XYZ file of C-alpha atoms in Angstrom:
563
model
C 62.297 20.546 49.893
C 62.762 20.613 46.223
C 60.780 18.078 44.733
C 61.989 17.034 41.181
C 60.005 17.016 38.763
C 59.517 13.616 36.249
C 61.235 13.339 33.368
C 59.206 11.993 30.366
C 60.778 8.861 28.439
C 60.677 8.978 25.136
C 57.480 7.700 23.872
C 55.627 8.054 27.577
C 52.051 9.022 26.690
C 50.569 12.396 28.674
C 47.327 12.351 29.999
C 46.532 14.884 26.593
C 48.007 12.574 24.426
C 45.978 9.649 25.784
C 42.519 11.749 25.299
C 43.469 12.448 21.797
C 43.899 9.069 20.988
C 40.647 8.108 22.487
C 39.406 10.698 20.981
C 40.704 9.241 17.137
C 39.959 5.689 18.031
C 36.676 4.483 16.215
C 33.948 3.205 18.741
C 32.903 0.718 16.118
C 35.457 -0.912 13.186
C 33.061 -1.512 11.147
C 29.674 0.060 10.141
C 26.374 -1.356 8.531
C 23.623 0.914 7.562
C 20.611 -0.622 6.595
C 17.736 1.194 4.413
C 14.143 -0.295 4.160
C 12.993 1.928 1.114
C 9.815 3.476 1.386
C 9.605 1.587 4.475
C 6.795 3.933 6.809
C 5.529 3.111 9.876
C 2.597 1.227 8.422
C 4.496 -1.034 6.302
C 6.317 -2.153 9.538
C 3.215 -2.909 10.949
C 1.676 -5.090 8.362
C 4.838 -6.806 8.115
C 4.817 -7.545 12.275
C 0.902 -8.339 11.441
C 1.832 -10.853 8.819
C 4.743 -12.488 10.976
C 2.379 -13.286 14.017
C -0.588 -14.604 12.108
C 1.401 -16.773 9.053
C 4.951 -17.395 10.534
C 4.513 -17.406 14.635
C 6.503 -14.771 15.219
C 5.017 -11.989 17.594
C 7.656 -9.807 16.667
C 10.085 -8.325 13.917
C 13.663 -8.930 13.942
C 14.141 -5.269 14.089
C 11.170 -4.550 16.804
C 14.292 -4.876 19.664
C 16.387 -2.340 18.562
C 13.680 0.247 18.004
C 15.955 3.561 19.368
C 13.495 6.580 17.776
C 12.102 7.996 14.591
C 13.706 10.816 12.023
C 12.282 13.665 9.441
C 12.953 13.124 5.656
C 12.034 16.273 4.283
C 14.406 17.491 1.192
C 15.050 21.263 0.477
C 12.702 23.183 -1.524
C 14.094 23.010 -5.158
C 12.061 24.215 -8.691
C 12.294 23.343 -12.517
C 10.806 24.688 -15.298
C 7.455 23.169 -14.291
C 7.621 24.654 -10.614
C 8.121 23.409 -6.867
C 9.865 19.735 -7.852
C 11.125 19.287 -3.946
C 10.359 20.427 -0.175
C 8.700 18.007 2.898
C 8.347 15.384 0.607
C 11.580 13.794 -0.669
C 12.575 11.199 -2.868
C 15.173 8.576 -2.719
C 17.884 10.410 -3.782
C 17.262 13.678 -1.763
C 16.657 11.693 1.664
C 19.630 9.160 0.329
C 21.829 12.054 0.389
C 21.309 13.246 3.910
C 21.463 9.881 4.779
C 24.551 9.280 3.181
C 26.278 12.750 3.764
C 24.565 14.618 6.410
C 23.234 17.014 4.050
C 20.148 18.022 2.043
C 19.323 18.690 -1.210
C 16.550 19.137 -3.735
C 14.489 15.790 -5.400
C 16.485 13.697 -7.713
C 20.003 15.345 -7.020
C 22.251 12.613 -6.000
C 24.770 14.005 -3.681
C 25.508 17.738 -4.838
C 24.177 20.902 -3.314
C 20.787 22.663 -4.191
C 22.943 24.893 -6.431
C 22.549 26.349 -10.105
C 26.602 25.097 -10.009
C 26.118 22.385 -7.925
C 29.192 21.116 -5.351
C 29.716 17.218 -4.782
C 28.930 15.622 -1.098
C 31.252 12.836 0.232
C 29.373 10.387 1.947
C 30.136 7.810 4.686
C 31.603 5.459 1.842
C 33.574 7.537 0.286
C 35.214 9.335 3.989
C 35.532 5.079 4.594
C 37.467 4.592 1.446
C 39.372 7.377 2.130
C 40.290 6.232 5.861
C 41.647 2.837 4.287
C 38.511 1.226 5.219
C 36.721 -1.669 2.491
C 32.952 -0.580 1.335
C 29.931 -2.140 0.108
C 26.686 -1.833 -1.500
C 23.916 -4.351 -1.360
C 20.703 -3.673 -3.039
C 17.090 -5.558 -4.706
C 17.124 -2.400 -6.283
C 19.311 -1.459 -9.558
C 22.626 -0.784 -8.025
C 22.645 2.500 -9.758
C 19.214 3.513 -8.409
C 19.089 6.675 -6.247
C 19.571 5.010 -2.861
C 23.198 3.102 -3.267
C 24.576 5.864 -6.153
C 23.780 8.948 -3.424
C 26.883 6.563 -1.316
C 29.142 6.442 -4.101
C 28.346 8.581 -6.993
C 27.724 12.419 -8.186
C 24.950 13.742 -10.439
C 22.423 16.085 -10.991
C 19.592 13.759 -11.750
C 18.985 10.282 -10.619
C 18.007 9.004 -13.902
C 21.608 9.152 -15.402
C 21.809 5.771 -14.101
C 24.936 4.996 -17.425
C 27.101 7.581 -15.140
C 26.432 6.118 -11.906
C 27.470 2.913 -12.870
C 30.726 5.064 -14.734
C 31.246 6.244 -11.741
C 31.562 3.103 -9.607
C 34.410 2.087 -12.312
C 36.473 5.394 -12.361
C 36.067 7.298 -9.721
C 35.520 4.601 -6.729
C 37.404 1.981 -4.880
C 33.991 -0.276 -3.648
C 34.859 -3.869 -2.723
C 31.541 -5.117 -2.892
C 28.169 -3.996 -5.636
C 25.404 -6.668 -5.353
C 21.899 -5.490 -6.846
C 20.388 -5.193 -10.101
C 20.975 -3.210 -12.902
C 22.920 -5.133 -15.752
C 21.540 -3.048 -18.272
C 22.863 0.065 -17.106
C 26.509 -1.172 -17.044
C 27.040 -1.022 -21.103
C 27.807 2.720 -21.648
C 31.038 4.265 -21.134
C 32.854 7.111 -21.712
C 35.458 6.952 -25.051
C 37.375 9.842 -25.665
C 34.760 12.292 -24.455
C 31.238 10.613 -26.095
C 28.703 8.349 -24.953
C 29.201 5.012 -26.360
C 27.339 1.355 -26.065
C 29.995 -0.314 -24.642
C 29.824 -3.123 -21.940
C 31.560 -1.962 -18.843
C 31.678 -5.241 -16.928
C 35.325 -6.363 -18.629
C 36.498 -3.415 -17.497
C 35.284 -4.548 -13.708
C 36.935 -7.533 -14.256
C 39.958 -6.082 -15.774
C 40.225 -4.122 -12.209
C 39.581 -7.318 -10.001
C 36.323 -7.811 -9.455
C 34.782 -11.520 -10.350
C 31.300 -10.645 -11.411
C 28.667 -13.136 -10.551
C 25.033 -13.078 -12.281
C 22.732 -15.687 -9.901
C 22.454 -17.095 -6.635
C 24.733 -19.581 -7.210
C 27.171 -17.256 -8.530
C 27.282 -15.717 -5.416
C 27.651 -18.414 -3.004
C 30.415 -19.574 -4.949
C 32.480 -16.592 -4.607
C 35.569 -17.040 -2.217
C 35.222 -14.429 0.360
C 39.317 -13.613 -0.255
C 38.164 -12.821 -3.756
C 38.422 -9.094 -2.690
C 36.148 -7.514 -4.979
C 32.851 -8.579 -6.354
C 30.341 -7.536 -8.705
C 27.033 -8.780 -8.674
C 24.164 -7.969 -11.064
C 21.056 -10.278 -10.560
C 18.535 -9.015 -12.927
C 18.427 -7.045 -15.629
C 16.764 -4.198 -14.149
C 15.851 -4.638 -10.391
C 16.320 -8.314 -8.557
C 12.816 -10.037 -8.793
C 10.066 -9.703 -6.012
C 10.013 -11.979 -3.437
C 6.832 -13.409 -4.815
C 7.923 -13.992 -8.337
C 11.521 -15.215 -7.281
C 13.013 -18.300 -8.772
C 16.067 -20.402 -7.131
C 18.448 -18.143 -9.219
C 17.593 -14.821 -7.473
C 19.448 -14.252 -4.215
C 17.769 -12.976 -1.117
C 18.611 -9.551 0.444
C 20.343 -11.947 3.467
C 21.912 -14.024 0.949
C 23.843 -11.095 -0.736
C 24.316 -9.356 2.832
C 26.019 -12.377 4.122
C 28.232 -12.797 1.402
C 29.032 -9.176 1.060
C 29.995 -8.967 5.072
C 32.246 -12.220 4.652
C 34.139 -10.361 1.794
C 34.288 -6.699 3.336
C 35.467 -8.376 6.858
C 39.015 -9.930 4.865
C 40.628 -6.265 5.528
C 41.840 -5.613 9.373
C 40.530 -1.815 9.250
C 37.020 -2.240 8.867
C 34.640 -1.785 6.471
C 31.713 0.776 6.138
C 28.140 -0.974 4.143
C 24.931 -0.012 3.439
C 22.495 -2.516 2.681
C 18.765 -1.465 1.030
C 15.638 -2.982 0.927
C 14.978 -1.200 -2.465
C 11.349 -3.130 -3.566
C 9.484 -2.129 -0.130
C 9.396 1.247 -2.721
C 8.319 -0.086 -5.936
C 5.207 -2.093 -4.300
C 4.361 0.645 -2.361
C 4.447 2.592 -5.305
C 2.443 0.291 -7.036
C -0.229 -0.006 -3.992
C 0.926 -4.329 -3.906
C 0.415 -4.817 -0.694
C 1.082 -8.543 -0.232
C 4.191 -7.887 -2.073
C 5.210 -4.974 0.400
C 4.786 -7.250 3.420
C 7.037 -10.091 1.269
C 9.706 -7.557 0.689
C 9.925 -6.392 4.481
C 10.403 -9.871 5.619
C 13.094 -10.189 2.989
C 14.761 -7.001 4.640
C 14.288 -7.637 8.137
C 15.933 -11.340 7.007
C 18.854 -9.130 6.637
C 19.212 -7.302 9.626
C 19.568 -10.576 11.449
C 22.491 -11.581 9.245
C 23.626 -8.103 10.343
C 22.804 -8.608 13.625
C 23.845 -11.804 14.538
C 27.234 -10.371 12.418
C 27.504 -7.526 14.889
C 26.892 -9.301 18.013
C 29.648 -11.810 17.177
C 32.172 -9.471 16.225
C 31.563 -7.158 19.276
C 33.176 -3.984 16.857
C 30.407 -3.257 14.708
C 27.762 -0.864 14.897
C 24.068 -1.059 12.692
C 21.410 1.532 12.167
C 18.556 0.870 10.355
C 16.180 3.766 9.290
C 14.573 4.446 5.553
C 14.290 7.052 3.556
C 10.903 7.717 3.385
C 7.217 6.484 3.242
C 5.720 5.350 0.093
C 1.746 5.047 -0.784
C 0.280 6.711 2.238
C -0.684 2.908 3.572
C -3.327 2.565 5.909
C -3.985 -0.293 8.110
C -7.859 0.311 7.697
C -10.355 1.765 5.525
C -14.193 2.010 5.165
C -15.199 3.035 8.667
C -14.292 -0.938 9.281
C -12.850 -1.722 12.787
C -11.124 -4.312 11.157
C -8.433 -6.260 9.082
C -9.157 -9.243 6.804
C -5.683 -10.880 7.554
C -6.561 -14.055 6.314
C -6.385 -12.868 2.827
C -2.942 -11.346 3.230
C -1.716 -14.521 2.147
C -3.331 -15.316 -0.837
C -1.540 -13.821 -4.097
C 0.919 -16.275 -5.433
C 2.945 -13.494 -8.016
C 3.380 -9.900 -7.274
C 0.832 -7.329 -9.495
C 3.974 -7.283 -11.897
C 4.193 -10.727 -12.664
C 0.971 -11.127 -13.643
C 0.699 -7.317 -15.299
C 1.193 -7.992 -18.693
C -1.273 -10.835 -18.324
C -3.824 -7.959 -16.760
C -2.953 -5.669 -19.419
C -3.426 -7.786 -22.445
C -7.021 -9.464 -20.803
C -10.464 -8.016 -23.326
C -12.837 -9.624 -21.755
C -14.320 -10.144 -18.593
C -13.400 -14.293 -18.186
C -9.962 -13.368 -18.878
C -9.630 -10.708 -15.812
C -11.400 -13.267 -13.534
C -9.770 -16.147 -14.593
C -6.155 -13.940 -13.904
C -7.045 -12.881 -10.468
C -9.078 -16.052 -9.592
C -5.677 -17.876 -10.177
C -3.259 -15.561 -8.338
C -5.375 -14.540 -5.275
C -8.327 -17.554 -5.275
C -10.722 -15.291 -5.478
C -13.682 -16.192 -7.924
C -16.480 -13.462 -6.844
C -15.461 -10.523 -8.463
C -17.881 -8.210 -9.175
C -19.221 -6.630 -12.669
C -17.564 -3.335 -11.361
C -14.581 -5.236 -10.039
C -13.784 -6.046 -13.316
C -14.772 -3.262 -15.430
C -12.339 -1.394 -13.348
C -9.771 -3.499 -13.728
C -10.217 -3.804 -17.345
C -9.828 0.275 -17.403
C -7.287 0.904 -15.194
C -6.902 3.179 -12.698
C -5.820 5.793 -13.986
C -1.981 6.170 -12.917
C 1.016 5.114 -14.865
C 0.503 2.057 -13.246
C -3.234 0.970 -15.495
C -4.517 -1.922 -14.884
C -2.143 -3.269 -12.240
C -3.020 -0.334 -10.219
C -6.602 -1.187 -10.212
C -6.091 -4.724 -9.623
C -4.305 -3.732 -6.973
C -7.329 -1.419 -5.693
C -9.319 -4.259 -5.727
C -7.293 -6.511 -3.701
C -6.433 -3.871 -1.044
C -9.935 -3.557 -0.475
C -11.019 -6.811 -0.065
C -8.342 -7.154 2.426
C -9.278 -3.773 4.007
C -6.251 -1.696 4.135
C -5.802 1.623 2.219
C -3.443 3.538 0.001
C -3.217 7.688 -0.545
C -1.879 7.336 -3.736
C 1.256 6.243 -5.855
C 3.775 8.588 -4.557
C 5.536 9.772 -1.287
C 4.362 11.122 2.264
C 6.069 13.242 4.906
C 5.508 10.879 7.858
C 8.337 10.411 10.191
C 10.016 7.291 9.928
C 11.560 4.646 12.153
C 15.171 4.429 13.622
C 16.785 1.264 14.548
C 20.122 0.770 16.009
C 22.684 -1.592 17.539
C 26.163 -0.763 19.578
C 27.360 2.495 20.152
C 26.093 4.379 17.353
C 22.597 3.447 19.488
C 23.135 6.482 21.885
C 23.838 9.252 18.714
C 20.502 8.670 16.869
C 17.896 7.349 19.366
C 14.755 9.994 20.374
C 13.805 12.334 17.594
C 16.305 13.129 14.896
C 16.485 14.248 11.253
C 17.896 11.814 8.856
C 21.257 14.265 7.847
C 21.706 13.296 11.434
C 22.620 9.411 10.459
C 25.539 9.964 8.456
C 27.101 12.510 11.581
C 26.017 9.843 13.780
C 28.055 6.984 11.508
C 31.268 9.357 10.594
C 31.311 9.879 14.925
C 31.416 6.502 15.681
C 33.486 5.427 12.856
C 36.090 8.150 13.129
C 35.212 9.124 9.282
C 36.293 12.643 8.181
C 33.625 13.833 5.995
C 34.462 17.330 5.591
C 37.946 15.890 3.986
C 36.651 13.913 1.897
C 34.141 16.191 0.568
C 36.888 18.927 0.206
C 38.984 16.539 -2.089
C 36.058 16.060 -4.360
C 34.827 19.507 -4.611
C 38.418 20.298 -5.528
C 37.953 18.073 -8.566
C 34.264 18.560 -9.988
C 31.480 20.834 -10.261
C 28.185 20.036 -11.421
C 26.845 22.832 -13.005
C 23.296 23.491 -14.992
C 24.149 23.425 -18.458
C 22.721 23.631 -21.973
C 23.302 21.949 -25.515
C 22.642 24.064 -28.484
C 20.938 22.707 -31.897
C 25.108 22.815 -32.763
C 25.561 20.182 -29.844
C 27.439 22.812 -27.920
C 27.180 22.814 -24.329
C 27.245 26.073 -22.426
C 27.026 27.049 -18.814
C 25.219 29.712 -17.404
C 27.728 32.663 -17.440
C 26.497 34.764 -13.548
C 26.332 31.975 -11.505
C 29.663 30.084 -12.960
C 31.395 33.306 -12.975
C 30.898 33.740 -9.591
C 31.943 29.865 -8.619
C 35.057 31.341 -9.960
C 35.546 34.801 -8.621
C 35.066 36.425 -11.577
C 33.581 39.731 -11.947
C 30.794 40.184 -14.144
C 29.408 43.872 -14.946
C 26.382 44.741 -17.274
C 27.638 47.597 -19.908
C 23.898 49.027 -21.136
C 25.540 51.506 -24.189
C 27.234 48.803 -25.695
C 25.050 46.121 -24.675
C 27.841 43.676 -23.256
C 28.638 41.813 -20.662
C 32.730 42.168 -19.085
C 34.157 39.387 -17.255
C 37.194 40.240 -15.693
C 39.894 38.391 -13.007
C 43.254 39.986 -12.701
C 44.703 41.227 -15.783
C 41.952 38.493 -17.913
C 39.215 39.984 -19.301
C 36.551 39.004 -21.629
C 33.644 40.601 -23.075
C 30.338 39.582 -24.770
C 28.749 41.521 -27.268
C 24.604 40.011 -26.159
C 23.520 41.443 -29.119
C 26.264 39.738 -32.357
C 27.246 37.127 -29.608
C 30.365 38.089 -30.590
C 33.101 37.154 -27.873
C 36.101 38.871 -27.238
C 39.122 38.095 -25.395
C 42.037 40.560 -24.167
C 40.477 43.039 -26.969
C 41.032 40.475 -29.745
C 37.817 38.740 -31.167
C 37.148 34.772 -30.634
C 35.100 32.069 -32.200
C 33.848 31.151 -28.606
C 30.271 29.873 -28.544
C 27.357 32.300 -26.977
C 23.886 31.605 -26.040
C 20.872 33.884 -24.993
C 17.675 32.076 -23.490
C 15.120 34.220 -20.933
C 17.671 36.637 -20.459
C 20.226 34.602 -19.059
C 23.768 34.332 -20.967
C 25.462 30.675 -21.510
C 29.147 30.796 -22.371
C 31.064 27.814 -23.163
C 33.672 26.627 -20.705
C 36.872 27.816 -23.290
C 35.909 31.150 -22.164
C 35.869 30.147 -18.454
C 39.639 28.668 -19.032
C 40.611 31.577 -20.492
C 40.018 33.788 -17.463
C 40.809 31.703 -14.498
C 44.009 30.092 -16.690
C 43.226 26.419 -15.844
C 42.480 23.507 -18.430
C 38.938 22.131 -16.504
C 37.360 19.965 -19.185
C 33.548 18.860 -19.775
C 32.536 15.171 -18.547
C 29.809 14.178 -20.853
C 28.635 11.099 -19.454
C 28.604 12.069 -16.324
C 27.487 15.983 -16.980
C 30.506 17.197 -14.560
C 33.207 20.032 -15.105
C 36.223 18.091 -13.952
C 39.055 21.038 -12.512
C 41.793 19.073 -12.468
């Protein structure tokens, strides 16, 4: 017998066509990723310490969704002074792999370890792209490395005026909440640099821009976009808070109940940015006030994920900070009980510390923060000194405090350990057990149904971020081998005439490294030349010239924009 075969109906779905659909259906809407900064394995600790002598809590909000532990190291990456990068990363190195799933070198902020460096898109941006909304929620500035590696492109960290640029031109976030007001008043005008508030032009996109605590609970959560700066540099320590500043929960509730107002999801990273700075600064009772404040947050996360049943959360950070140590002296011991004692973080009472002379002055400082009224002669004279790191006198108060409640510190910078992993819904199963943190951002772009290698090809068809120099003359030029070859243009080395010929296709250029002298399909040019340790800069009229496009210099933001 002949047995017929079906005929499809239009529309009828084949078992194919039902796996590919699966197989472009997000497991998770919506995505939160939450970064304790310089949060190590130690700091956790003290924090869980803290919580189960002071606040009758055996455990940390996070402690139940412990899933594994990741690497941070950056790639190797060298300046003028020598190695500047390698196991030990900083913010913006690990904040890139976090953000992008890949590394770099120290300080870059989401471009390649290149001499003509190529832009990363990161989960926000692929987000953005996929119709998504997008936030960033930081104690930090909101241009400091860890929230500008999700939504901004630069060479170096510290150009902090481009970040914030950036955030205005180039992105579409719904929600900034962090500190920073300072660096929003420079802007690009017609090619310079100028001191010119950026915040109307926030508001002049749609953003209502709030300034205090209050500010933000009054914002509407239909209000779309929102821009909040609560300090002029970072948002205050939890120790020297006032009822103004908003907590890290306070602006991570408000920021979900905006970002959850559009039906296809939202992607958010959320940073405990100050965990850093008072590790840095060897505070100790301020790094155990600051991880409360950020595991406060992953609760409103949490208890945000749970209810919505669509969201996934991973939690990790970016590095370790200090070298802590839950011990020191040979003691088998901790004196917890004095882990509560400072009223104001070592920077609020720093400039106090740092203008003291005498003595009474130092005692009477410390005796009033911490209660303690023993110090001794050489407790004083080294606080009176400093310690001498950048950080002077609050760095040796510090010291002192850390030993009298016996835990230690390596020093003021970064360590290699491995860090902790966190996680919540189905993103859980992609990042638990051992796993680097480039791994994260896969992990999030997987479970989110993010295309990051799209995204990153539509930005790296519109910048490059090249090593450049200005000249005395305020002329920038670009190092001509390793732009020509970004390019493909052909660069050969004529020793009896001493030049240099660039050729693509019928365009050819030459340059004469001995006059400087530039010439152009055999006729001569004012083009600008530079020698400097035997490399040759050329200025980017000359690189227009031979590849035919119009790619102009960005300033502010030190970027070659293509098109």
């Amino acid at each position: 017998m002949l047995t017929m075969m079906p005929t499809l109906q239009a529309g009828a779905t084949t078992t194919t066509d039902t796996k590919d659909a699966a197989a472009k259906t997000p497991k998770s809407k919506n995505v939160i990723v939450l970064i304790g900064d310089g949060m190590g394995p130690a700091q956790v600790s003290a924090a869980r310490t803290f919580s189960r002598h002071f606040l009758n809590k055996p455990h940390l909000e996070l402690d139940q969704y412990y899933v594994g532990q990741a690497t941070t190291f950056a790639e190797r990456g060298e300046d003028e002074t020598g190695v500047v990068s390698g196991e030990v990363t900083d913010s913006s190195s690990s904040g890139t792999a976090i953000a992008t799933g890949h590394k770099t070198y120290n300080a870059a902020v989401s471009v390649s370890n290149e001499e003509v460096s190529k832009p990363f898109a990161s989960i926000i941006e692929a987000a953005e792209q996929a119709g998504k909304s997008s936030g960033l929620v930081t104690t930090a500035r909101i241009t400091h490395a860890t929230p500008a590696v999700f939504a901004s492109h630069v060479r170096s960290r510290d150009n902090e005026s481009a970040i914030a640029s950036q955030y205005l031109m180039d992105q579409k976030i719904e929600v900034l909440f962090g500190g920073g007001k300072q660096n929003f008043v420079s802007k690009q005008d017609n090619g310079k640099r100028t001191d010119k508030t950026i915040i109307p032009d926030f508001e002049a996109k749609g953003y209502k821009v709030v300034y205090d605590k209050q500010g933000l609970q009054a914002l509407d959560a239909a209000a779309g976009k929102a821009l909040g700066l609560f300090g002029n540099s970072h948002v205050s320590y939890v120790l020297d808070r006032t009822d103004k500043s908003p907590s890290l929960a306070d602006m991570t509730k408000k920021a979900i109940e905006i970002l959850t107002t559009n039906d296809k999801g939202f992607t958010m990273m959320v940073e405990g940015g100050r965990i850093d700075h008072a590790s840095h600064a060897n505070d100790f009772p301020s790094v155990i006030q600051e991880m409360l404040d950020f595991d406060a947050a992953v609760k409103v996360a949490m208890d945000f994920a749970k209810k919505d049943g669509n969201t996934s959360v991973v939690i990790t950070a970016d590095h370790e900070t200090g070298g802590l140590s839950l011990s020191r002296d040979t003691i088998y011991e901790l004196n917890v009980n004095n882990w509560n004692r400072p009223k104001k973080s070592s920077e609020g009472i720093g400039p106090k510390l740092k203008a003291a002379k005498t003595a009474e002055e130092v005692k009477a400082i410390v005796a009033d923060n911490t209660g303690f009224d023993d110090l001794t002669d050489e407790e004083v004279k080294f606080i009176l000194a400093g310690d001498g790191s950048s950080f002077v006198q609050e760095g040796a108060y510090n010291a002192v405090i850390a030993k009298r409640m016996l835990v230690g510190w390596s020093g003021h910078g970064h360590s290699a350990v491995d860090v902790g992993v966190w996680a919540y819904g189905p993103i859980a199963e992609l990042v638990k057990g051992q796993v680097d943190n480039s791994d994260i951002a896969k992990a999030v772009a997987k479970v989110a149904n993010l295309d990051l290698d799209a995204a990153t090809a539509e930005l790296q068809a519109k910048y490059l971020y090249p090593r450049f120099k200005v000249t005395r003359e305020g002329n920038v030029l670009y190092p001509t081998r390793e732009l020509a070859a970004t390019f493909g243009i052909d660069v050969k080395w004529d020793e009896t005439t001493r030049t240099v010929n660039l050729s693509k296709g019928v365009n050819k250029a030459s340059v004469n490294v001995e006059t400087s002298a530039v010439s152009l399909k055999g006729a001569q040019s004012g083009f600008k030349v530079n020698v400097d340790n035997s490399t040759l800069y050329l200025s980017l009229d000359v690189f227009n010239q031979l590849t035919g496009k119009t790619m102009k210099w960005d300033p502010l933001s030190e970027r070659i924009v293509l098109k």
